[in-house]
Amino acid sequence: MTGTQRSLSLTRREALQAGAVAALVPALLQLGAITPAEAAETQLVFGTVGGGWLDGIKKIFLEQTGFEKQHDAKVVWDVQADTSLITKALSSCARPVYDLLQAGVTGAAKLSAAKCIAAYDRSIITNLADVDDTYKSGDYFVAVIRLLNGLVYNTKHVKDKPTSWDDLANPKYKGKVGIPVYSWVGSQLLHAINKAHGGTEANVDPGIKASAAIVRGNDAVMVQHSNMGDQLLQREEIWIMPFWTGRMINLKASGVPVDIYYQKDFLFADVGYVVPSHGRNLQLAQKLINATLAPEPQLEILKRFKYQPTNRKVVVPEDLKAAVLPEYAKNRAAKIDWKKVNEYADRDLERWNKEVLGS
Amino acid sequence: MTGISPRAAPYALSVPALALLGAFIVVPLCLIFFISFQERSATGLWQNVWTIENYRRALTDVFYVKILGASVRIAAITTVFCILVSYPIAYHLARSTGAVRGACLFLVLCPLLVSTVIRSFGWVVILGDGGAVNALLDVAGIGRRKLLYSETAVIVGLTHFLVPFMALPLMVAIERIPRAVEEAARSLGARSLEVFRLVVLPLSFPGLVAGSVLVFTLAVSAVVTPLFLGGRKVQMIGTQIYDNVTVAFNWPFAGALTTMAIGVTVVAILVARHTASEGRTIR
């Protein structure tokens, strides 16, 4: 073989060796066994949901705050469904795959009960002082945003303003009702409906019965995620569903005839960031959480997504007042003990699948 | 080769492959099997208390038995549709040459280049109330139908995804049939359909069995397609496992359901092997 030929061809052994190296390197990188030579800065593995939310937080929490430059850090994103984030954090409790991850109150409670997340260090997350206790769970969770979930309805087709969860079971809207799937908001929804019908965390009979009347009785469309909810409302394939305020405002701005009403025992979802107990960059992760709680990024999030900020120093502009909870709904939110809910997660899922969805 | 006897060499050479299989298939499966005999933990993922409760629940609760039955039914129907769609494709691929073959092969493999999620979204648009299929039905005077979020939608999506897994083994099997055999049948008066039924089908039977096993196995454990196209109202064993892992955090029960699904797959493979050997005996 001449030198030229040698440089252009590979033996089977060389090809196999190249293949093995190509397969092993990403695997070892993922496991953290090796680090790229140029990666002198600290890597911060951030677990989050993706889509438009990811684009927004990249811009607002990192680019606009200059966080990476300021701390000589590189944020590495791991995009997952929110339930998958919690599952991954639980299964990697002793050797966490994340430095920080997105969580709701329920997920954070689960991680805390399993001792997989650390208490916040108030000397690092100084902005905690500007957040009311209503947005906090223990010393391990604080909401960065609060997503309000009322009855979003098409004003063209739904002439009588909906006033309670029972409106979703109104036969007038048969086939035109949207319900979030259980793995998305459905599990929380079940407990809100349950409370509205006199149930408790331990007794979900009323909630299951009322949910079945909506899903099976009224042939509800199961909505997998927010974007799907947007599309179904836009195309008028559904006329009414429990949905986020921020989404409703953006739909309305794009010409879709929708409005929202916060019924008794409406749902809200707090979204924040938690820090795995055995994380490699505990301090840096908390510095990033502190940045997310500062008034400026919170205002940017409000402007972009129309989600309610949690830092009391944020001055909500007049044209964004619709994004925050109106006066009439102040004491209407369902009061749910998510720690207790977690104890019955297995039972509730089975009952939802059997009695609400049916086989 | 020095140091290894010629008799031991084949075993030594298989060590890397066995090590990979062991590390990435056998060990995780053993772990799933182990977890399936543990108790659920209210705080963690499981607790080290041995129990057969997860199997009792999975095997005696009519709900889960029905779901397993539905998964097998959907997988079987998908396999039949894949066979019907794949035979003409595989035959054409096997009998064409050059650029045409390359282009056709690329088209068959194309669906595999797109993620299942994206593909499923495509079908959501096509089968939706305002989608292309309903528009055609409207034009044809049949009227719009609720196609999405049904077993039909799941079968359509799975068939689209799994056709390459059927077409490729079939193509290889048909390629091995000499053209002369088909020509001999024709020269003896057999029509095209008879050539297919009496010559191509029996001789490509091993490819059909291999493809069916692949398609059935992948369909019975599908998660993403039933999630998106079944709208959660079509419940399959894969979606139950997914929910128990990520929503209920009941890994032991998910492990028991997984073991059940593996059991069904193993039975399917055994049936296929038996059918294939019967087929050889008959020929």
XYZ file of C-alpha atoms in Angstrom:
642
model
C 0.000 0.000 0.000
C 1.484 3.385 -0.957
C 1.533 6.341 1.359
C -1.290 8.028 -0.545
C -3.425 4.913 -0.505
C -2.720 4.427 3.192
C -3.946 7.912 3.990
C -7.195 7.410 2.096
C -8.175 3.952 3.248
C -8.959 2.293 6.537
C -8.493 -1.304 7.520
C -11.402 -3.061 9.151
C -9.553 -2.950 12.488
C -8.988 0.806 12.183
C -12.635 1.328 11.267
C -13.730 -0.712 14.290
C -11.342 1.206 16.549
C -12.658 4.513 15.207
C -16.218 3.338 15.734
C -15.491 2.236 19.292
C -13.856 5.572 20.121
C -16.735 7.462 18.488
C -19.205 5.532 20.622
C -17.236 5.673 23.854
C -16.326 9.366 23.900
C -19.899 10.733 24.002
C -20.813 8.010 26.506
C -17.951 8.954 28.832
C -18.681 12.658 28.367
C -22.291 12.012 29.365
C -21.141 10.094 32.422
C -18.771 12.865 33.317
C -15.828 10.449 33.234
C -13.851 12.688 30.917
C -13.952 16.429 30.346
C -13.036 18.176 27.110
C -9.599 19.825 27.311
C -10.986 23.221 26.333
C -13.709 23.069 28.997
C -11.787 25.060 31.567
C -14.907 26.864 32.753
C -17.366 25.217 35.136
C -20.108 23.229 33.488
C -23.546 23.640 34.959
C -26.006 20.955 33.881
C -29.474 22.482 33.779
C -32.514 20.224 33.388
C -35.514 21.976 31.886
C -38.471 21.575 29.586
C -37.906 22.746 26.029
C -39.705 24.652 23.294
C -40.404 28.348 23.546
C -39.795 28.258 27.302
C -36.204 27.113 26.789
C -35.572 29.828 24.188
C -36.930 32.407 26.607
C -34.953 31.376 29.688
C -31.740 31.096 27.658
C -32.164 34.667 26.520
C -33.470 36.154 29.758
C -31.618 34.238 32.493
C -28.301 33.795 30.690
C -27.778 36.213 27.813
C -29.381 39.287 29.352
C -27.868 38.720 32.801
C -24.456 37.758 31.364
C -24.403 34.900 33.889
C -21.987 32.593 32.049
C -19.401 35.316 31.453
C -19.722 36.665 34.966
C -19.067 33.260 36.552
C -16.817 31.724 33.879
C -19.413 28.975 33.513
C -21.029 27.090 30.691
C -24.631 26.008 31.069
C -25.321 22.613 29.484
C -29.018 22.008 28.815
C -30.810 18.724 29.272
C -34.271 19.075 27.809
C -36.936 16.661 29.093
C -40.628 16.509 29.872
C -41.124 17.815 33.423
C -42.050 14.403 34.821
C -38.920 12.921 33.231
C -36.777 15.587 34.915
C -38.042 14.511 38.335
C -37.606 10.829 37.481
C -34.024 11.387 36.337
C -33.229 13.420 39.440
C -34.707 10.717 41.684
C -32.882 7.891 39.971
C -29.561 9.742 40.110
C -30.022 10.964 43.676
C -26.594 9.889 44.982
C -24.711 11.018 41.865
C -26.936 13.705 40.351
C -26.973 14.218 36.605
C -28.145 17.805 37.117
C -26.733 20.810 38.909
C -30.174 22.352 38.925
C -33.495 21.403 37.434
C -36.958 22.752 36.850
C -39.633 21.448 39.184
C -43.154 22.156 40.283
C -44.314 21.959 43.887
C -45.303 18.279 43.566
C -42.028 17.189 41.978
C -39.989 19.220 44.447
C -41.918 17.647 47.359
C -41.162 14.180 45.963
C -37.458 14.992 45.594
C -37.335 16.524 49.055
C -38.999 13.500 50.660
C -36.365 11.302 49.015
C -33.660 13.679 50.310
C -32.466 14.293 46.750
C -32.526 18.103 46.858
C -30.709 20.543 49.094
C -32.006 23.422 51.168
C -31.414 26.834 49.608
C -28.584 28.888 50.988
C -30.150 32.247 51.813
C -26.755 33.931 51.775
C -26.489 33.050 48.063
C -30.142 33.330 46.999
C -30.546 36.780 48.478
C -33.587 37.522 46.307
C -35.553 34.993 48.396
C -36.210 37.821 50.818
C -38.275 39.590 48.144
C -40.530 36.617 47.500
C -43.622 36.031 49.646
C -43.872 32.785 51.590
C -46.899 31.746 49.566
C -44.493 30.970 46.706
C -42.199 28.817 48.854
C -42.274 25.171 49.935
C -40.070 24.376 52.886
C -36.499 25.546 52.415
C -35.976 23.709 49.114
C -38.388 25.292 46.631
C -39.325 28.770 45.521
C -41.480 29.619 42.533
C -39.854 31.690 39.820
C -43.208 32.091 38.102
C -46.795 31.237 38.971
C -48.906 29.863 36.151
C -52.571 30.626 36.665
C -54.952 28.056 35.264
C -58.524 29.187 34.784
C -61.328 28.193 32.444
C -60.272 29.491 29.030
C -63.228 29.625 26.657
C -64.092 30.660 23.138
C -66.319 33.726 23.463
C -67.943 33.051 20.078
C -69.185 29.562 20.966
C -69.499 29.719 24.751
C -72.111 32.427 25.235
C -72.632 31.981 28.981
C -69.431 32.716 30.855
C -68.322 29.477 32.577
C -68.330 29.738 36.343
C -67.364 26.336 37.720
C -65.545 23.104 36.925
C -68.961 21.597 36.158
C -69.219 23.713 33.026
C -66.713 21.321 31.456
C -69.329 18.590 31.788
C -72.070 20.693 30.162
C -73.512 18.600 27.284
C -73.677 21.784 25.163
C -69.898 21.499 24.781
C -69.711 17.772 24.141
C -66.610 16.949 22.087
C -65.407 20.546 22.396
C -63.828 20.348 25.860
C -60.077 20.025 26.329
C -58.549 18.265 29.345
C -54.790 18.069 29.999
C -53.405 14.524 30.048
C -52.581 13.098 33.462
C -48.804 13.189 32.996
C -48.936 16.885 32.168
C -51.359 18.890 34.349
C -54.048 16.232 34.651
C -52.862 14.911 38.004
C -53.032 18.382 39.549
C -56.319 19.074 37.846
C -57.853 15.951 39.357
C -57.107 17.251 42.840
C -58.458 20.729 42.076
C -61.707 19.245 40.717
C -61.752 16.912 43.711
C -61.506 19.828 46.151
C -64.259 21.672 44.304
C -66.500 18.649 44.840
C -65.672 18.207 48.519
C -62.911 15.608 48.266
C -59.613 15.444 50.105
C -56.122 14.291 49.147
C -56.913 10.896 50.672
C -60.396 10.623 49.174
C -60.521 11.360 45.452
C -63.909 9.721 44.808
C -65.652 13.041 44.056
C -62.824 14.187 41.777
C -62.724 10.921 39.864
C -66.493 10.945 39.380
C -66.525 14.569 38.175
C -63.483 14.026 35.904
C -65.096 10.944 34.342
C -68.221 13.012 33.623
C -66.020 15.476 31.728
C -63.679 13.068 29.939
C -65.966 10.152 29.146
C -69.361 11.778 29.543
C -68.515 14.862 27.519
C -66.036 13.209 25.132
C -63.194 15.559 26.108
C -60.141 15.908 23.891
C -56.996 14.945 25.804
C -54.466 17.765 25.474
C -50.829 16.667 25.667
C -49.079 20.015 26.145
C -49.494 23.790 25.962
C -48.726 24.099 22.241
C -51.410 21.538 21.476
C -53.849 23.513 23.623
C -52.996 26.656 21.637
C -53.579 24.898 18.324
C -56.869 23.304 19.359
C -58.222 26.639 20.605
C -56.959 28.436 17.500
C -58.616 25.946 15.147
C -61.740 26.038 17.334
C -61.568 22.255 17.694
C -62.134 22.874 21.398
C -64.166 25.690 22.909
C -63.325 25.403 26.587
C -60.484 23.995 28.680
C -58.563 24.640 31.900
C -55.552 26.525 30.512
C -52.835 29.010 31.367
C -53.488 32.745 31.564
C -50.307 33.540 29.634
C -51.344 31.334 26.744
C -54.821 32.886 26.701
C -53.383 36.420 26.529
C -51.121 35.508 23.619
C -53.988 33.757 21.794
C -56.221 36.759 22.320
C -53.502 39.063 20.986
C -53.320 36.935 17.832
C -57.049 37.375 17.209
C -58.468 34.185 18.734
C -61.771 35.008 20.507
C -60.900 33.708 23.980
C -61.247 34.828 27.571
C -60.577 33.345 31.009
C -62.515 32.943 34.234
C -61.053 31.850 37.562
C -63.637 29.518 39.035
C -63.796 28.373 42.664
C -60.913 25.972 43.376
C -59.069 26.958 40.219
C -55.582 25.620 39.820
C -52.244 27.351 39.762
C -48.862 25.831 39.158
C -45.671 27.186 40.642
C -42.536 26.576 38.630
C -39.088 26.948 40.111
C -35.611 25.479 40.184
C -34.255 23.012 42.729
C -30.714 21.954 43.525
C -29.745 18.273 43.901
C -28.170 17.626 47.316
C -25.030 15.994 46.007
C -24.566 18.336 43.058
C -21.053 19.260 42.021
C -21.788 22.984 41.718
C -24.158 23.764 44.556
C -23.068 27.377 44.946
C -23.067 28.239 41.265
C -26.446 26.586 40.751
C -27.903 28.729 43.530
C -26.336 31.841 42.051
C -28.257 31.105 38.875
C -31.475 30.608 40.851
C -30.824 33.953 42.494
C -30.502 35.526 39.050
C -33.883 34.083 37.998
C -35.542 35.706 41.023
C -34.169 39.197 40.381
C -36.794 41.805 39.380
C -35.439 42.508 35.863
C -35.468 38.923 34.526
C -38.837 38.382 36.201
C -40.272 41.369 34.365
C -38.815 40.063 31.098
C -40.452 36.675 31.695
C -43.746 38.442 32.367
C -43.423 40.456 29.141
C -42.525 37.424 27.063
C -44.718 34.662 28.520
C -47.333 36.628 30.495
C -46.739 34.490 33.576
C -47.135 36.003 37.009
C -43.794 37.005 38.581
C -43.040 36.100 42.187
C -40.659 38.866 43.234
C -42.765 41.543 44.926
C -40.432 44.277 43.651
C -41.573 43.676 40.073
C -43.816 46.519 38.949
C -46.370 45.025 36.596
C -46.985 47.387 33.647
C -50.585 48.450 33.074
C -50.879 46.555 29.784
C -49.828 43.313 31.514
C -52.220 43.487 34.454
C -54.298 40.711 32.875
C -51.386 38.324 33.522
C -51.750 38.559 37.291
C -54.564 37.225 39.414
C -57.572 39.599 39.475
C -59.081 40.760 42.731
C -62.237 38.601 42.477
C -60.148 35.425 42.361
C -57.782 36.180 45.252
C -59.035 33.467 47.596
C -60.426 31.030 45.086
C -57.412 28.827 44.361
C -57.659 25.162 45.370
C -55.659 24.480 48.511
C -53.858 21.193 47.959
C -51.237 19.455 50.079
C -48.902 18.152 47.380
C -46.844 16.088 49.829
C -49.987 14.139 50.682
C -50.903 13.890 47.005
C -47.550 12.204 46.335
C -48.370 9.499 48.868
C -51.362 8.477 46.757
C -49.806 9.026 43.301
C -49.947 5.346 42.400
C -53.579 4.904 43.433
C -54.677 8.128 41.719
C -52.998 7.252 38.423
C -54.643 3.834 38.378
C -58.068 5.262 39.151
C -57.658 7.960 36.473
C -56.683 5.357 33.874
C -59.441 2.962 34.865
C -62.343 5.204 35.743
C -61.717 8.439 33.900
C -60.148 7.183 30.672
C -61.556 3.654 30.756
C -60.042 0.767 28.803
C -2.805 -15.636 17.140
C -0.509 -16.461 20.042
C -1.551 -17.728 23.445
C -5.081 -18.760 22.457
C -5.777 -22.212 21.142
C -7.699 -22.522 17.847
C -10.596 -24.167 19.726
C -10.819 -21.307 22.213
C -10.420 -18.567 19.615
C -14.123 -18.350 18.584
C -15.132 -18.014 22.230
C -12.435 -15.414 22.878
C -13.583 -13.410 19.873
C -17.160 -13.401 21.099
C -16.165 -11.970 24.498
C -16.443 -8.255 23.488
C -19.884 -8.795 21.958
C -21.057 -10.780 24.976
C -19.652 -8.161 27.341
C -21.550 -5.408 25.526
C -24.760 -7.448 25.490
C -24.287 -8.302 29.140
C -23.597 -4.750 30.240
C -26.284 -2.995 28.236
C -29.040 -5.615 27.866
C -28.748 -8.427 30.421
C -27.771 -6.357 33.477
C -30.517 -3.705 32.968
C -33.083 -6.464 32.375
C -31.959 -8.254 35.537
C -32.284 -4.974 37.413
C -35.822 -4.456 36.095
C -36.655 -8.033 37.123
C -35.199 -7.444 40.591
C -37.090 -4.168 41.064
C -40.339 -5.832 39.967
C -40.169 -7.951 43.131
C -39.636 -4.968 45.424
C -42.176 -2.799 47.197
C -43.109 0.705 46.086
C -41.688 3.489 48.222
C -43.749 6.568 49.052
C -40.605 8.678 49.176
C -38.043 7.048 46.869
C -38.296 4.735 43.880
C -38.607 1.396 45.681
C -37.824 -0.198 49.030
C -35.926 -3.412 49.550
C -38.840 -5.511 50.694
C -39.498 -8.620 48.609
C -43.037 -9.080 47.301
C -44.984 -10.718 44.486
C -47.776 -8.153 44.854
C -46.810 -6.328 41.639
C -47.263 -9.507 39.596
C -50.473 -10.401 41.400
C -51.836 -6.961 40.586
C -50.685 -7.028 36.943
C -51.919 -10.555 36.246
C -55.193 -10.600 38.153
C -56.529 -7.115 37.525
C -58.759 -7.358 34.439
C -57.820 -3.777 33.530
C -54.144 -4.626 32.949
C -54.925 -7.944 31.272
C -57.245 -6.055 28.888
C -54.532 -3.500 28.184
C -52.058 -6.274 27.430
C -54.661 -7.846 25.135
C -55.235 -4.505 23.386
C -51.467 -4.069 22.934
C -51.171 -7.524 21.378
C -54.179 -6.866 19.128
C -52.850 -3.485 17.939
C -49.379 -4.981 17.371
C -50.847 -7.911 15.412
C -52.988 -5.645 13.187
C -49.987 -3.362 12.625
C -47.906 -6.390 11.614
C -50.544 -7.454 9.070
C -50.701 -3.941 7.588
C -46.908 -3.758 7.454
C -46.848 -7.068 5.544
C -49.447 -5.793 3.053
C -47.620 -2.507 2.507
C -44.109 -3.970 2.522
C -44.405 -6.856 0.065
C -44.785 -4.723 -3.079
C -42.077 -2.356 -1.840
C -39.690 -5.198 -0.959
C -40.334 -6.966 -4.257
C -39.647 -3.800 -6.211
C -36.477 -3.132 -4.215
C -35.230 -6.691 -4.645
C -35.794 -6.689 -8.382
C -34.566 -3.178 -9.213
C -30.939 -2.158 -9.696
C -28.672 0.890 -9.733
C -29.889 4.377 -8.958
C -33.563 3.393 -8.859
C -32.876 0.852 -6.141
C -30.769 3.344 -4.181
C -33.451 6.013 -4.417
C -36.234 3.590 -3.425
C -34.199 2.237 -0.531
C -33.600 5.787 0.672
C -37.348 6.510 0.523
C -38.108 3.384 2.549
C -35.547 4.334 5.184
C -36.573 8.002 5.251
C -39.103 7.643 8.098
C -36.297 6.362 10.335
C -34.382 9.622 9.865
C -37.164 11.575 11.579
C -37.872 11.229 15.282
C -41.022 9.377 16.331
C -42.328 12.525 18.022
C -42.055 14.631 14.850
C -43.546 11.825 12.753
C -46.454 11.508 15.152
C -47.065 15.261 14.998
C -47.203 14.923 11.211
C -49.978 12.364 11.549
C -51.784 14.573 14.076
C -51.989 17.242 11.353
C -52.938 14.796 8.584
C -55.600 12.937 10.598
C -56.934 15.962 12.520
C -60.430 17.398 12.067
C -59.115 19.911 9.558
C -56.455 17.607 8.116
C -55.838 16.277 4.626
C -57.684 12.979 5.132
C -60.823 14.678 6.391
C -60.639 17.205 3.549
C -60.544 14.300 1.066
C -63.448 12.564 2.801
C -65.377 15.822 2.595
C -64.672 16.215 -1.122
C -65.663 12.587 -1.710
C -69.012 13.282 -0.050
C -68.396 10.849 2.813
C -68.189 13.631 5.377
C -65.649 14.318 8.078
C -64.837 11.586 10.572
C -63.169 11.567 13.989
C -59.924 9.838 12.976
C -57.441 11.153 15.485
C -57.079 9.816 19.032
C -58.338 6.376 18.114
C -56.963 2.876 17.704
C -57.068 3.426 13.920
C -54.787 6.457 14.236
C -52.343 4.476 16.383
C -52.260 1.627 13.849
C -51.707 4.069 10.963
C -48.846 5.757 12.824
C -47.226 2.487 13.861
C -47.510 1.047 10.351
C -45.821 4.117 8.885
C -43.021 3.904 11.448
C -42.489 0.154 11.182
C -42.709 -0.540 7.432
C -38.891 -0.342 6.990
C -38.463 -3.074 9.624
C -40.648 -5.366 7.519
C -39.556 -4.264 4.060
C -35.811 -4.778 4.565
C -35.852 -8.447 5.762
C -38.395 -9.186 3.020
C -36.190 -7.526 0.411
C -33.221 -9.662 1.449
C -35.346 -12.824 1.336
C -36.785 -12.010 -2.107
C -33.328 -11.163 -3.459
C -32.286 -14.739 -2.714
C -35.037 -16.149 -4.929
C -33.520 -16.657 -8.398
C -35.488 -14.879 -11.101
C -35.326 -18.103 -13.084
C -37.653 -19.765 -10.575
C -40.322 -17.118 -11.162
C -39.788 -17.302 -14.926
C -40.147 -21.096 -14.829
C -43.460 -20.740 -13.001
C -44.677 -18.218 -15.566
C -43.562 -20.399 -18.474
C -45.652 -23.180 -16.973
C -48.716 -20.953 -17.129
C -48.828 -19.373 -13.661
C -50.301 -15.883 -13.512
C -48.631 -13.109 -11.503
C -50.796 -13.717 -8.441
C -50.082 -17.460 -8.587
C -46.350 -16.823 -8.964
C -46.516 -14.700 -5.849
C -48.664 -17.168 -3.880
C -46.897 -20.379 -4.936
C -43.300 -19.195 -5.419
C -42.419 -15.798 -3.929
C -44.430 -16.078 -0.707
C -43.163 -19.533 0.395
C -39.559 -18.805 -0.569
C -39.518 -15.415 1.165
C -41.166 -16.872 4.272
C -38.048 -16.603 6.502
C -37.874 -12.862 5.732
C -41.576 -12.529 6.480
C -41.128 -14.219 9.855
C -38.078 -12.096 10.741
C -39.865 -8.882 9.750
C -43.023 -9.872 11.623
C -41.072 -10.526 14.822
C -39.356 -7.142 14.554
C -42.552 -5.231 13.808
C -44.649 -7.027 16.421
C -42.005 -6.563 19.121
C -41.633 -2.846 18.443
C -45.386 -2.283 18.120
C -46.387 -4.125 21.294
C -44.075 -1.945 23.399
C -44.711 1.356 21.578
C -45.024 4.468 23.748
C -44.733 7.681 21.741
C -47.153 6.814 18.912
C -49.984 5.714 21.253
C -49.355 8.782 23.419
C -49.690 11.232 20.552
C -52.113 9.500 18.183
C -54.164 7.637 20.768
C -54.735 10.782 22.808
C -54.392 8.731 26.008
C -57.756 7.123 25.337
C -55.960 4.234 23.619
C -54.069 2.607 26.466
C -51.211 0.237 25.701
C -48.750 -1.554 27.925
C -45.951 0.874 26.945
C -47.952 3.916 28.041
C -48.805 2.227 31.339
C -45.127 1.542 32.001
C -44.247 5.133 31.097
C -46.893 6.531 33.461
C -45.830 4.289 36.325
C -42.193 5.304 35.904
C -42.631 9.052 35.462
C -45.948 9.961 37.086
C -46.704 7.465 39.848
C -42.993 6.727 40.494
C -43.997 3.112 41.016
C -40.962 1.467 39.482
C -41.666 -1.993 40.948
C -45.075 -2.177 39.262
C -43.618 -0.739 36.045
C -40.997 -3.511 36.294
C -43.715 -6.158 36.570
C -45.538 -4.721 33.536
C -42.240 -4.649 31.628
C -41.581 -8.290 32.478
C -45.072 -9.121 31.203
C -44.399 -7.268 27.949
C -41.081 -9.085 27.559
C -42.913 -12.376 28.193
C -45.360 -11.613 25.367
C -42.453 -10.782 23.059
C -40.644 -14.001 23.919
C -43.814 -15.991 23.202
C -44.156 -14.177 19.865
C -40.564 -15.055 18.967
C -41.089 -18.710 19.928
C -44.264 -18.869 17.838
C -42.419 -17.262 14.925
C -39.546 -19.741 15.227
C -41.984 -22.627 15.322
C -43.894 -21.223 12.325
C -40.660 -20.729 10.400
C -39.510 -24.301 11.078
C -42.971 -25.623 10.090
C -42.706 -23.587 6.899
C -39.324 -25.139 6.113
C -40.676 -28.634 6.782
C -43.658 -28.101 4.469
C -41.418 -26.817 1.666
